[in-house]
Amino acid sequence: MLPAALAVLSAFTPLAANAASPVDADQRAKALVQQMTLDEKLKLVFGYFSTDFKGVAKPAQGVPYSAGFVYGIERLGIPHQQLTDAGMGVATQPGPAPRARTALAAGISTAASWNPAVAYAGGAMIGQEARLSGHNVMLAGAANLQREPRNGRNFEYGGEDPLLNGVMAGEQIRGIQSNHVIATVKHFALNNQETGRMKVDAKLDDAAARMSDLLAFQIAIERGNPGSVMCGYNRVNGHYACESDYLLNQVLKRDWAYKGYVMSDWGATHSTIPAALNGLDQQSGWPFDLSPYFKEPLKEAVENGHVPASRLDDMALRILRPMVANGLLEHPVAVAEDKIDFAANAAISQAGAEEGMVLLKNDQQLLPLADRYASIAIIGGHADVGVLSGGGSSQVYPAGGSAVPNEGPASFPGPIVYLPSSPMQALAKRLKAKFVYHDGKDAAAAAKLAASSDLAIVFATQWTAESLDQADLKLPHGQDDTIAAVAAANQRTVVVLETGTPVTMPWLGSVGAVLEAWYPGSAGGEAIARVLTGEVDASGRLPATFPQSEAQLPRPVIDGTGLKEDVRFATDYNIEGAAVGYKWFDKKNLKPLFAFGHGLSYTTFHYEGLQASASNGTISVSFKVANSGAREGKAVPQIYVSKIGAGWEAPKRLGGWDKLALKPGEARSTRVEIDPRTLAVFDSRRGKWKIAAGDYLVTLAEAADAPVTTVKVRLPAREFAAGAR
Ligand code: BGC
């Protein structure tokens, strides 16, 4: 299913990748554990914050203003673990002089590219920057499913479909680990809202979980083989995720045979004995917790036999195995900032951002922008100086600081950071028009400028951040009014969205074109200009449904809204079960604003010859795609599968896809293998996936609501283990 990568993406060479084989790693790690004293083992399972915090100084050897530090064991050649966030690049914890690094486009944008090569190349690039920043563990590879469109962290994740989300997270992980840097899939699991994130109990039945949220993690793990898994803040069916026997021991370590280690999120360890026995292997950033649970208390618990010594050995082995396997012992890290090739890395970021932009509407063929306007009004979004990024621990800082200083909250999850890559300047380089900028705050004044311009481009922003959910799906700060006023003043109005989540668009009918650019990263201005002018095709497709209103959601109001900080509450995901996102919309017959998988191209595609056959217990699909338009472009044919006669959580599921670059007139045949788990139902009683015998409908589509052609195929019954496929 790996489509051909863009030249710039495939040209990226990771530092080296001669890691140990799994068998060697296992043996070497076991031999190391055998040589270790009790105190040495305990060192490995206990994490510090690598930033001064709550009166606890960071360890002297820790890379400053970083997320974490774990002592190594010098006499055995085991290096310190130096941990950094996150999925968009090397982040900096709050401090006086953040390190400047390359920011990828948001995770949701990477998912919107539907191109695994984009995720891999991005991972390889940020993994290399992590290494050259002195880090050997990266807290990146976020695979939480977008169950809640208002979740403030959706920008870090890969959308609402478990297959798409899991594949893209897995590829990013593989890319990161190509640098002798461990990647961390997070936040395991059902950590899908920020409202009361430490207090919420997410309720979901086992079968539904395995077919949705857990499936995203399962796919990410089998594809990327991350050294570590970070358990989340929330509780799951009554137990903290970081001491959930179900999640950690049963699902992850038993059923999926995961051999790496589980680290807690910062502040997510709540005990010593239950946590150790239920599967947590490493306490992270301990000053965030109430106690250093995995330090003296764990020693005492092991000495008293409450935690078997063999369990501590297992914890140490699980941490060491991926360290050995990923070559952390042979390839020590050191800060070598001068070796970072920022220009090359910006090109990787830009290529990814371009592929993730989704052209939602283009009715009047306003786009690609023709070079025939004398004047263009650029309104709002600080588009004269930069592009927005998402907030929280994943924040990557640009050289020279934010293009719009002193915006947003002064403390975490602020500040609001604009990366200094101006869409207006990038457009001005490409088009002869006279550009005039207006900040858009006064709708009437913006409309006046639009009325006297040949074309208006409104940049609408929605800052989202860790620890804060959006109250609703509206664009904030009255931007809807500005867009409506501008569109009323000038028929040629283009809207560019820089958002982390879906938004509603009350003005949609009156604008000519809408481009969802997400948070487009370090070279986001260039990427936006290239897509707007058609230097590259608009080839992103939505990885999440855009609802018409909150009323269409399983929970019109987020559970826990308005509760006091310390009040515990539950959110019942059994309402929708595994029918997340488009599956819910299908099941309830709801028409969204824009469907999952939607995205226009500047060319058109023609599909023919759809065939599906049962092979090796799954479905193999083939068809031909032709570029039937006049421009080069990228098709994203999506294969949805349905069980005829029902029995599923929803009418259809995404079973696979491809992304193909085609010249005008070019045609290519392609084959997509359907992930068998998307044909199965999980049987919790037997702990197995079951594909029922019978007829299945295979639909080739351009979006969840845009079927092109269908074919039927008959499958025999098949059963396979929880961790198999
Ligand atoms: C976040 C994690 C992050 C950790 C370390 C937590 O607040 O939830 O995603 O990796 O902090 O910075």
XYZ file of C-alpha atoms and ligand atoms in Angstrom:
737
model
C 0.000 0.000 0.000
C 3.054 2.286 0.112
C 2.617 4.886 -2.601
C 5.582 6.388 -4.357
C 7.009 9.199 -2.262
C 7.789 12.641 -3.505
C 11.398 12.891 -4.599
C 12.254 15.177 -1.688
C 10.730 12.730 0.755
C 12.431 9.620 -0.523
C 15.740 11.462 -0.864
C 15.966 11.834 2.913
C 18.610 9.555 4.331
C 18.397 8.667 7.968
C 21.680 8.727 9.869
C 22.136 4.974 9.918
C 20.112 1.894 10.614
C 22.189 -1.084 11.603
C 20.308 -1.987 14.727
C 20.539 -5.403 16.373
C 18.224 -8.236 15.314
C 15.372 -9.000 17.728
C 17.018 -12.248 18.874
C 20.394 -10.616 19.506
C 18.764 -7.710 21.282
C 16.810 -10.046 23.495
C 19.897 -12.053 24.445
C 22.097 -9.042 25.031
C 19.444 -7.320 27.107
C 18.921 -10.451 29.204
C 22.662 -10.759 29.781
C 22.782 -7.140 30.929
C 19.907 -7.607 33.364
C 21.697 -10.620 34.848
C 24.693 -8.455 35.634
C 22.674 -5.706 37.273
C 22.245 -5.053 40.977
C 18.871 -4.253 42.471
C 19.735 -0.563 42.618
C 20.840 -0.541 39.011
C 17.574 -2.084 37.865
C 15.690 0.484 39.888
C 17.575 3.264 38.148
C 16.169 2.224 34.794
C 12.544 2.299 35.861
C 12.578 5.773 37.384
C 12.251 8.922 35.295
C 13.109 12.526 36.132
C 11.820 15.684 34.524
C 14.697 17.294 32.684
C 13.565 20.773 33.685
C 13.506 22.276 37.181
C 10.006 21.792 38.521
C 8.177 22.019 41.854
C 11.452 22.583 43.664
C 13.065 19.496 42.131
C 16.154 20.311 40.105
C 16.693 18.530 36.839
C 19.503 15.960 36.874
C 22.802 17.612 35.962
C 23.340 15.362 32.941
C 19.852 15.940 31.506
C 19.443 18.015 28.355
C 17.960 21.274 29.685
C 14.283 22.137 29.195
C 13.537 18.629 27.998
C 10.754 16.271 28.957
C 12.663 13.534 30.691
C 15.809 11.880 31.919
C 16.572 8.366 33.161
C 20.004 7.464 34.544
C 22.091 4.970 32.605
C 24.563 2.497 34.060
C 28.029 3.454 33.027
C 29.840 0.285 34.069
C 27.577 -1.714 31.730
C 27.697 0.751 28.842
C 24.027 1.653 29.237
C 23.541 5.325 28.311
C 21.271 7.817 30.025
C 17.853 8.070 28.445
C 17.295 11.634 27.283
C 13.634 12.165 26.446
C 12.106 14.823 24.247
C 8.650 15.605 22.916
C 7.019 15.114 20.340
C 5.277 14.416 17.055
C 5.906 17.667 15.240
C 9.572 17.867 16.137
C 11.952 18.572 18.995
C 10.006 20.589 21.553
C 11.215 22.722 24.448
C 9.671 22.822 27.900
C 8.816 26.323 29.166
C 12.026 28.276 29.741
C 13.896 31.403 28.832
C 15.518 30.363 25.555
C 13.682 27.658 23.670
C 15.782 25.681 21.201
C 14.893 26.394 17.601
C 13.975 23.290 15.624
C 12.103 22.293 12.497
C 8.371 21.820 12.967
C 6.453 19.360 10.870
C 2.881 20.086 9.942
C 0.453 18.853 12.593
C -0.170 15.137 12.999
C -3.682 15.597 11.638
C -2.137 17.102 8.487
C 0.244 14.166 8.095
C -2.747 11.839 8.353
C -4.572 14.011 5.796
C -1.783 13.292 3.313
C -2.884 9.640 3.282
C 0.715 9.046 2.262
C 2.697 6.783 4.600
C 5.919 8.042 2.998
C 5.128 11.533 4.319
C 4.816 10.154 7.846
C 8.033 8.151 7.531
C 10.071 11.028 6.088
C 8.795 13.388 8.770
C 9.629 10.876 11.484
C 13.112 10.314 10.086
C 13.728 14.058 10.018
C 12.532 14.856 13.543
C 14.279 11.753 14.888
C 17.507 13.041 13.436
C 16.965 16.488 14.980
C 16.230 14.773 18.300
C 19.495 12.879 18.066
C 21.463 16.004 17.194
C 19.780 17.734 20.142
C 21.182 15.106 22.510
C 18.034 12.973 22.841
C 17.688 9.239 22.347
C 14.015 8.768 23.228
C 11.303 10.673 21.431
C 7.800 10.959 22.881
C 6.246 10.779 19.454
C 3.978 8.443 17.614
C 0.591 9.656 18.813
C -2.221 7.272 17.909
C -5.259 8.380 19.879
C -8.404 8.087 17.817
C -10.348 11.261 17.194
C -13.571 10.417 18.989
C -14.135 13.975 20.072
C -13.790 16.668 17.398
C -13.391 19.353 20.076
C -10.396 17.615 21.685
C -7.607 20.168 22.054
C -4.973 17.595 21.092
C -6.534 16.356 17.858
C -3.825 18.239 15.991
C -1.251 15.806 17.400
C -3.222 12.736 16.333
C -4.144 10.987 13.091
C -7.898 11.361 12.842
C -10.892 9.140 13.372
C -10.149 5.952 11.462
C -8.104 3.224 13.194
C -6.440 1.975 10.023
C -5.391 5.376 8.702
C -4.374 6.617 12.142
C -2.433 3.442 12.972
C -0.604 3.254 9.647
C 0.488 6.881 9.775
C 1.607 6.711 13.426
C 3.454 3.467 12.699
C 5.304 5.026 9.781
C 6.320 8.048 11.821
C 7.634 5.704 14.507
C 9.656 3.735 11.939
C 11.119 6.975 10.656
C 12.117 8.200 14.109
C 13.695 4.879 15.036
C 15.823 4.878 11.868
C 18.059 7.286 13.820
C 18.919 5.051 16.814
C 16.262 6.937 18.729
C 13.412 5.139 20.521
C 9.893 6.300 19.622
C 6.915 6.213 21.975
C 3.396 5.470 20.899
C 0.979 7.443 23.083
C -1.365 7.949 24.964
C -2.540 4.421 25.610
C -5.543 4.399 25.575
C -8.932 6.100 25.226
C -7.283 9.399 26.179
C -9.579 11.268 23.838
C -10.494 14.488 25.592
C -8.588 17.089 27.573
C -11.539 18.179 29.706
C -10.800 16.585 33.079
C -8.065 14.524 31.499
C -6.760 13.341 34.875
C -10.236 12.639 36.220
C -12.176 11.119 33.377
C -13.091 7.447 33.298
C -13.522 6.365 29.677
C -15.979 3.507 29.457
C -15.885 1.198 26.476
C -16.545 -2.504 26.016
C -13.614 -4.695 25.095
C -14.894 -5.708 21.653
C -15.694 -2.145 20.609
C -12.329 -0.943 21.924
C -10.388 -3.597 19.995
C -12.171 -2.564 16.795
C -11.532 1.155 17.268
C -9.111 2.929 19.614
C -7.053 -0.146 20.427
C -6.865 -1.146 16.774
C -5.163 2.162 15.935
C -2.497 1.401 18.557
C -2.200 -2.219 17.480
C -1.530 -1.218 13.885
C 0.890 1.548 14.893
C 2.813 -0.891 17.071
C 3.023 -3.762 14.585
C 4.050 -1.382 11.813
C 6.457 0.804 13.761
C 7.643 -1.466 16.575
C 8.124 1.456 18.971
C 10.488 0.865 21.890
C 7.975 2.314 24.303
C 4.287 2.887 24.901
C 3.104 5.810 27.027
C -0.003 5.138 29.093
C -2.446 8.021 29.414
C -3.762 10.216 32.225
C -7.315 8.950 32.112
C -8.974 5.926 33.631
C -10.381 3.162 31.466
C -13.388 1.199 32.696
C -12.638 2.263 36.266
C -8.841 1.861 36.370
C -6.066 4.330 35.708
C -4.599 3.617 32.279
C -1.146 3.415 33.879
C -2.255 0.678 36.242
C -4.746 -1.118 34.045
C -4.104 -4.845 33.989
C -6.521 -5.042 31.074
C -4.749 -2.488 28.895
C -1.140 -3.173 29.806
C -0.901 -6.842 30.715
C -3.760 -8.422 28.832
C -4.111 -6.449 25.622
C -0.649 -5.001 25.056
C 1.760 -7.535 26.506
C -0.207 -10.782 26.271
C -2.433 -10.466 23.215
C -0.161 -8.256 21.110
C 3.027 -9.830 22.501
C 4.559 -6.376 22.924
C 8.196 -6.655 24.035
C 9.053 -3.018 24.787
C 8.273 -0.959 27.894
C 5.366 1.070 29.182
C 6.220 4.516 30.505
C 3.665 6.683 32.268
C 2.580 10.077 31.078
C 3.905 12.914 33.236
C 1.725 12.776 36.342
C -0.056 9.556 35.392
C 1.564 7.192 37.929
C -0.639 6.734 40.976
C 0.830 3.844 42.908
C 3.750 1.482 43.346
C 2.448 -2.059 43.724
C -0.705 -1.918 41.568
C 1.138 -0.008 38.848
C 4.108 -2.406 38.820
C 1.944 -5.517 38.906
C -0.497 -4.243 36.321
C 2.119 -3.519 33.709
C 3.756 -0.099 34.147
C 7.515 -0.429 33.517
C 8.811 3.096 34.033
C 7.561 6.062 36.039
C 8.176 9.236 34.055
C 8.850 12.811 35.144
C 8.294 11.879 38.772
C 7.854 15.392 40.229
C 4.531 15.463 38.358
C 3.310 12.579 40.549
C 2.473 12.615 44.232
C 5.398 10.342 45.091
C 8.529 8.815 43.611
C 6.551 5.551 43.433
C 9.141 3.642 41.421
C 12.104 4.706 43.576
C 12.405 3.737 47.284
C 8.780 2.530 47.500
C 9.405 0.086 44.654
C 12.666 -1.075 46.228
C 10.823 -1.761 49.448
C 8.014 -3.550 47.598
C 10.540 -5.790 45.830
C 12.459 -6.472 49.029
C 9.231 -7.390 50.800
C 8.070 -9.549 47.925
C 4.970 -7.488 47.145
C 6.414 -6.983 43.701
C 8.291 -10.138 42.654
C 11.960 -9.651 41.809
C 11.180 -11.309 38.494
C 8.784 -8.481 37.700
C 11.509 -5.896 38.262
C 13.770 -7.959 35.998
C 11.023 -7.919 33.394
C 10.717 -4.134 33.684
C 14.461 -3.690 33.224
C 14.549 -6.143 30.336
C 11.676 -4.409 28.579
C 13.520 -1.080 28.813
C 16.878 -2.493 27.756
C 15.654 -4.596 24.847
C 14.590 -1.680 22.622
C 17.650 0.297 23.728
C 19.834 -2.515 22.405
C 17.649 -3.229 19.375
C 17.666 0.410 18.299
C 21.408 0.773 18.736
C 21.292 3.246 21.635
C 24.305 1.592 23.258
C 26.552 1.789 20.199
C 25.417 5.205 19.049
C 25.608 7.598 21.984
C 23.898 10.935 21.528
C 25.543 14.305 21.889
C 24.319 17.805 21.222
C 25.515 18.739 17.740
C 23.200 21.491 16.655
C 25.579 22.651 13.942
C 24.981 19.382 12.108
C 21.258 20.080 11.651
C 20.548 20.941 8.031
C 17.637 23.302 8.607
C 17.092 24.032 4.921
C 16.834 20.351 4.003
C 14.598 19.683 6.976
C 12.296 22.572 6.107
C 11.914 21.011 2.660
C 10.777 17.733 4.272
C 8.329 19.621 6.445
C 7.050 21.633 3.482
C 6.539 18.594 1.249
C 4.505 16.940 3.998
C 2.440 20.058 4.653
C 1.638 20.382 0.959
C 0.362 16.822 0.773
C -1.792 17.304 3.864
C -3.736 20.349 2.697
C -7.343 19.584 1.899
C -9.227 21.574 -0.728
C -12.722 21.429 0.715
C -14.527 23.588 -1.813
C -13.626 25.125 -5.156
C -16.928 25.998 -6.807
C -15.986 28.963 -8.898
C -12.671 27.467 -9.961
C -11.033 30.294 -8.028
C -8.169 27.952 -7.349
C -5.524 27.427 -8.433
C -5.017 31.183 -8.301
C -4.575 32.634 -11.744
C -2.025 35.411 -12.103
C -4.581 37.862 -13.403
C -5.565 39.955 -10.416
C -4.247 43.457 -9.940
C -4.988 43.475 -6.220
C -5.372 40.785 -3.576
C -6.545 41.436 -0.027
C -5.030 39.161 2.611
C -7.188 39.193 5.708
C -6.523 37.801 9.161
C -4.575 34.936 10.698
C -1.352 36.984 10.904
C -0.786 35.738 7.351
C 1.521 38.701 6.768
C 4.086 37.152 9.105
C 3.500 33.483 9.775
C 1.432 30.366 10.327
C -0.154 29.024 13.495
C 1.032 25.988 15.471
C -0.679 23.931 18.190
C 0.127 24.404 21.881
C 1.338 22.331 24.817
C 4.194 19.937 25.440
C 4.588 19.282 21.706
C 5.388 22.927 20.946
C 8.331 23.316 18.596
C 9.895 26.783 18.626
C 11.229 28.591 15.582
C 14.496 30.507 15.331
C 13.978 34.066 16.501
C 10.811 33.201 18.409
C 7.164 33.468 17.455
C 6.315 35.708 14.509
C 3.585 37.155 16.735
C 5.132 37.544 20.197
C 3.172 37.615 23.448
C 0.030 35.913 22.177
C -2.127 33.633 24.280
C -1.589 32.329 27.820
C 1.744 33.270 29.380
C 2.025 29.840 31.005
C 1.308 26.281 29.824
C -0.159 25.451 27.329
C 0.810 28.863 25.950
C 2.197 30.873 24.418
C 0.529 30.823 21.034
C 3.368 30.399 18.565
C 3.260 31.567 14.971
C 6.011 30.061 12.872
C 7.691 32.743 10.776
C 6.711 31.583 7.307
C 4.369 34.136 5.794
C 1.741 32.919 3.325
C 1.347 36.476 2.055
C 5.030 36.859 1.287
C 5.118 33.448 -0.358
C 2.160 34.433 -2.540
C 3.695 37.803 -3.360
C 6.806 36.004 -4.674
C 4.613 34.099 -7.103
C 1.909 36.514 -8.241
C 2.098 39.978 -9.791
C -0.834 41.383 -7.785
C -0.513 44.160 -5.232
C -1.062 42.608 -1.813
C -2.628 44.491 1.078
C -2.924 42.969 4.555
C -5.697 43.589 7.058
C -5.831 41.854 10.439
C -9.556 41.107 10.046
C -10.483 42.114 13.580
C -12.875 44.783 12.352
C -15.194 42.928 9.965
C -16.511 46.097 8.295
C -13.022 47.433 7.609
C -11.914 44.060 6.251
C -14.977 43.978 3.993
C -14.142 47.451 2.735
C -10.682 46.341 1.717
C -12.142 43.208 0.086
C -14.639 45.301 -1.875
C -11.844 47.358 -3.394
C -9.690 44.299 -4.216
C -9.939 41.853 -7.118
C -9.707 38.869 -4.796
C -9.806 38.321 -1.045
C -8.101 35.542 0.889
C -9.188 35.211 4.495
C -6.896 33.254 6.820
C -8.952 31.885 9.698
C -7.182 30.428 12.708
C -8.204 28.225 15.603
C -5.535 27.729 18.247
C -5.934 24.388 19.974
C -3.705 23.088 22.714
C -3.002 20.316 25.154
C -5.118 20.508 28.327
C -7.837 22.616 26.654
C -10.774 21.369 24.637
C -12.728 23.625 22.342
C -16.133 24.512 23.809
C -17.717 24.157 20.376
C -16.867 23.761 16.712
C -17.003 27.466 15.865
C -14.065 29.486 14.680
C -13.163 31.736 17.627
C -12.967 35.531 17.949
C -15.817 36.387 15.593
C -13.952 35.177 12.530
C -17.193 33.781 11.074
C -18.520 37.344 10.952
C -15.401 38.609 9.228
C -15.552 35.884 6.599
C -19.268 36.505 5.990
C -18.680 40.246 5.624
C -15.730 39.771 3.271
C -17.628 37.249 1.156
C -20.573 39.637 0.915
C -18.206 42.362 -0.279
C -16.286 40.293 -2.813
C -17.575 37.238 -4.686
C -14.022 36.083 -5.188
C -13.291 35.073 -1.614
C -10.997 32.203 -0.681
C -10.834 30.945 2.907
C -7.681 29.280 4.219
C -8.212 27.484 7.528
C -5.416 26.931 10.016
C -7.201 24.741 12.538
C -6.392 21.734 14.663
C -9.880 20.253 14.532
C -12.973 20.377 12.339
C -14.855 23.673 12.388
C -18.319 24.736 11.272
C -18.661 27.158 8.353
C -21.877 29.192 8.434
C -20.528 31.267 5.506
C -19.711 28.270 3.295
C -22.372 29.010 0.680
C -21.045 32.483 -0.013
C -17.325 31.834 -0.471
C -15.672 30.515 -3.615
C -13.068 28.193 -2.181
C -11.938 26.742 1.140
C -8.540 25.198 1.829
C -7.917 23.386 5.136
C -4.207 23.969 5.777
C -4.184 22.747 9.428
C -1.031 23.870 11.283
C 1.346 23.621 8.351
C 4.740 23.684 10.087
C 8.015 25.529 9.600
C 7.584 26.224 5.891
C 3.806 26.460 6.072
C 3.571 29.801 4.264
C 5.413 28.399 1.249
C 3.302 25.243 1.327
C 0.055 27.223 1.394
C 1.206 29.422 -1.499
C 2.241 26.438 -3.581
C -1.114 24.740 -3.130
C -3.117 27.948 -3.694
C -1.250 28.680 -6.913
C -1.359 25.074 -8.108
C 2.417 24.571 -8.173
C 1.417 21.350 -6.490
C -1.944 19.642 -6.541
C -4.233 19.826 -3.560
C -3.947 16.191 -2.581
C -4.938 15.928 1.086
C -8.148 14.180 2.096
C -9.972 14.615 5.408
C -8.897 12.139 8.091
C -11.910 13.231 10.148
C -15.528 14.151 9.487
C -16.449 17.839 9.618
C -19.869 17.892 11.345
C -22.567 20.442 10.584
C -23.065 21.052 14.271
C -22.370 19.658 17.736
C -25.900 18.207 17.700
C -24.696 15.534 15.275
C -22.105 14.213 17.734
C -22.559 11.297 20.144
C -22.008 13.840 22.934
C -23.331 17.298 22.058
C -21.481 18.604 25.138
C -18.159 17.144 26.299
C -18.565 15.173 29.535
C -16.991 16.899 32.511
C -17.614 20.382 31.108
C -18.010 22.881 33.924
C -17.015 20.453 36.686
C -14.540 21.520 39.358
C -10.902 20.454 38.873
C -11.060 17.636 41.396
C -14.371 16.010 40.497
C -14.176 12.573 38.957
C -16.577 11.686 36.177
C -17.106 9.179 33.395
C -17.596 9.446 29.674
C -19.523 6.628 28.060
C -17.975 5.677 24.740
C -20.402 2.771 24.523
C -22.862 5.305 23.099
C -21.091 5.064 19.754
C -18.950 2.015 20.551
C -16.672 1.319 17.615
C -18.807 3.547 15.364
C -16.427 6.499 15.561
C -16.520 9.454 13.162
C -17.871 8.640 9.721
C -19.115 5.299 11.013
C -21.406 7.146 13.437
C -22.577 9.507 10.695
C -23.318 6.539 8.398
C -25.093 4.577 11.063
C -27.261 7.526 12.096
C -27.819 8.645 8.521
C -26.390 12.071 9.266
C -25.110 14.328 6.526
C -21.876 16.002 7.597
C -20.563 19.343 6.409
C -17.631 17.488 4.803
C -17.239 13.752 4.895
C -14.241 11.711 5.982
C -12.001 11.164 2.960
C -13.242 14.292 1.178
C -10.807 16.533 -0.648
C -10.772 18.037 -4.128
C -7.933 17.940 -6.591
C -7.071 20.386 -9.362
C -7.526 17.554 -11.831
C -10.073 14.768 -12.194
C -9.628 11.018 -11.973
C -11.349 8.177 -13.684
C -11.551 4.724 -12.140
C -12.296 1.439 -13.853
C -11.958 -2.295 -13.683
C -12.640 -2.734 -9.969
C -12.077 -6.354 -9.031
C -12.016 -8.016 -5.650
C -11.016 -11.523 -4.785
C -10.789 -13.520 -1.624
C -7.176 -14.382 -0.990
C -5.350 -15.644 2.109
C -8.369 -15.004 4.280
C -8.756 -11.395 3.246
C -9.740 -9.378 0.206
C -7.409 -8.240 -2.501
C -8.693 -5.366 -4.605
C -7.414 -4.136 -7.953
C -8.477 -1.314 -10.246
C -7.161 1.221 -12.686
C -6.860 4.959 -12.031
C -6.480 7.498 -14.804
C -5.856 11.216 -14.618
C -8.685 12.447 -16.831
C -7.955 16.150 -16.385
C -5.412 18.579 -17.753
C -3.056 18.930 -14.779
C -0.756 16.676 -12.815
C -2.389 15.459 -9.663
C -2.645 12.888 -6.902
C -5.569 10.521 -6.529
C -6.510 8.974 -3.194
C -8.736 6.010 -4.057
C -10.308 4.694 -0.861
C -11.643 1.192 -0.402
C -14.551 0.781 1.990
C -15.830 -2.631 2.980
C -19.287 -3.653 4.175
C -20.713 -6.914 5.389
C -23.887 -7.697 3.520
C -26.514 -8.681 6.055
C -24.968 -6.420 8.703
C -23.702 -7.317 12.170
C -21.159 -4.535 12.248
C -21.061 -1.365 14.323
C -21.685 0.698 11.199
C -22.498 0.188 7.513
C -18.904 0.447 6.279
C -15.254 0.646 7.275
C -12.148 1.891 5.533
C -10.282 -1.263 4.518
C -7.356 0.234 2.590
C -6.342 2.979 0.176
C -3.667 4.153 -2.178
C -2.213 7.495 -3.204
C -0.987 7.833 -6.763
C 0.697 10.722 -8.575
C -0.457 10.851 -12.187
C 0.375 13.071 -15.135
C -2.482 14.235 -17.384
C -3.679 11.251 -19.393
C -1.587 8.813 -17.371
C -3.281 5.651 -16.107
C -2.034 3.084 -13.649
C -3.294 -0.190 -12.218
C -3.027 -0.666 -8.525
C -3.748 -3.287 -5.896
C -4.906 -2.732 -2.344
C -4.857 -5.505 0.267
C -7.644 -5.100 2.777
C -6.560 -5.223 6.394
C -8.368 -8.362 7.608
C -9.300 -6.752 10.917
C -11.483 -4.326 9.005
C -13.474 -7.358 7.820
C -13.741 -8.915 11.260
C -15.619 -8.536 14.495
C -13.769 -9.048 17.765
C -15.178 -11.827 19.911
C -14.271 -10.877 23.483
C -15.443 -14.165 24.946
C -12.983 -16.136 22.847
C -10.403 -13.373 22.537
C -10.344 -13.697 18.755
C -11.096 -11.849 15.562
C -13.824 -13.490 13.486
C -14.542 -12.956 9.833
C -18.026 -14.260 9.095
C -18.631 -16.339 5.983
C -20.719 -14.521 3.410
C -20.894 -11.719 0.905
C -19.013 -8.485 1.309
C -19.432 -5.289 -0.608
C -16.243 -3.575 -1.713
C -16.658 0.092 -2.603
C -14.072 2.163 -4.403
C -14.731 5.742 -3.339
C -13.317 9.244 -3.451
C -14.665 9.925 0.050
C -16.866 8.206 2.634
C -19.869 9.860 0.944
C -18.604 9.619 -2.640
C -18.709 6.025 -3.889
C -17.486 5.458 -7.430
C -18.106 1.784 -8.016
C -18.741 -1.399 -6.075
C -18.155 -5.104 -6.411
C -19.218 -8.090 -4.320
C -16.964 -10.800 -2.999
C -17.648 -13.933 -0.982
C -15.430 -14.805 1.962
C -15.132 -18.055 3.897
C -15.297 -17.956 7.687
C -11.998 -17.250 9.381
C -10.840 -16.789 12.946
C -7.529 -15.403 14.095
C -5.803 -14.505 17.330
C -6.193 -11.076 18.956
C -2.630 -10.169 17.997
C -2.632 -11.675 14.520
C -3.908 -10.424 11.184
C 1.824 14.983 27.683
C 2.686 14.004 26.919
C 4.126 14.474 26.946
C 4.569 14.639 28.376
C 6.020 15.073 28.513
C 2.385 15.344 29.041
O 1.737 16.467 29.530
O 0.525 14.442 27.825
O 2.226 13.874 25.615
O 4.926 13.575 26.234
O 3.758 15.606 28.989
O 6.191 16.396 28.169
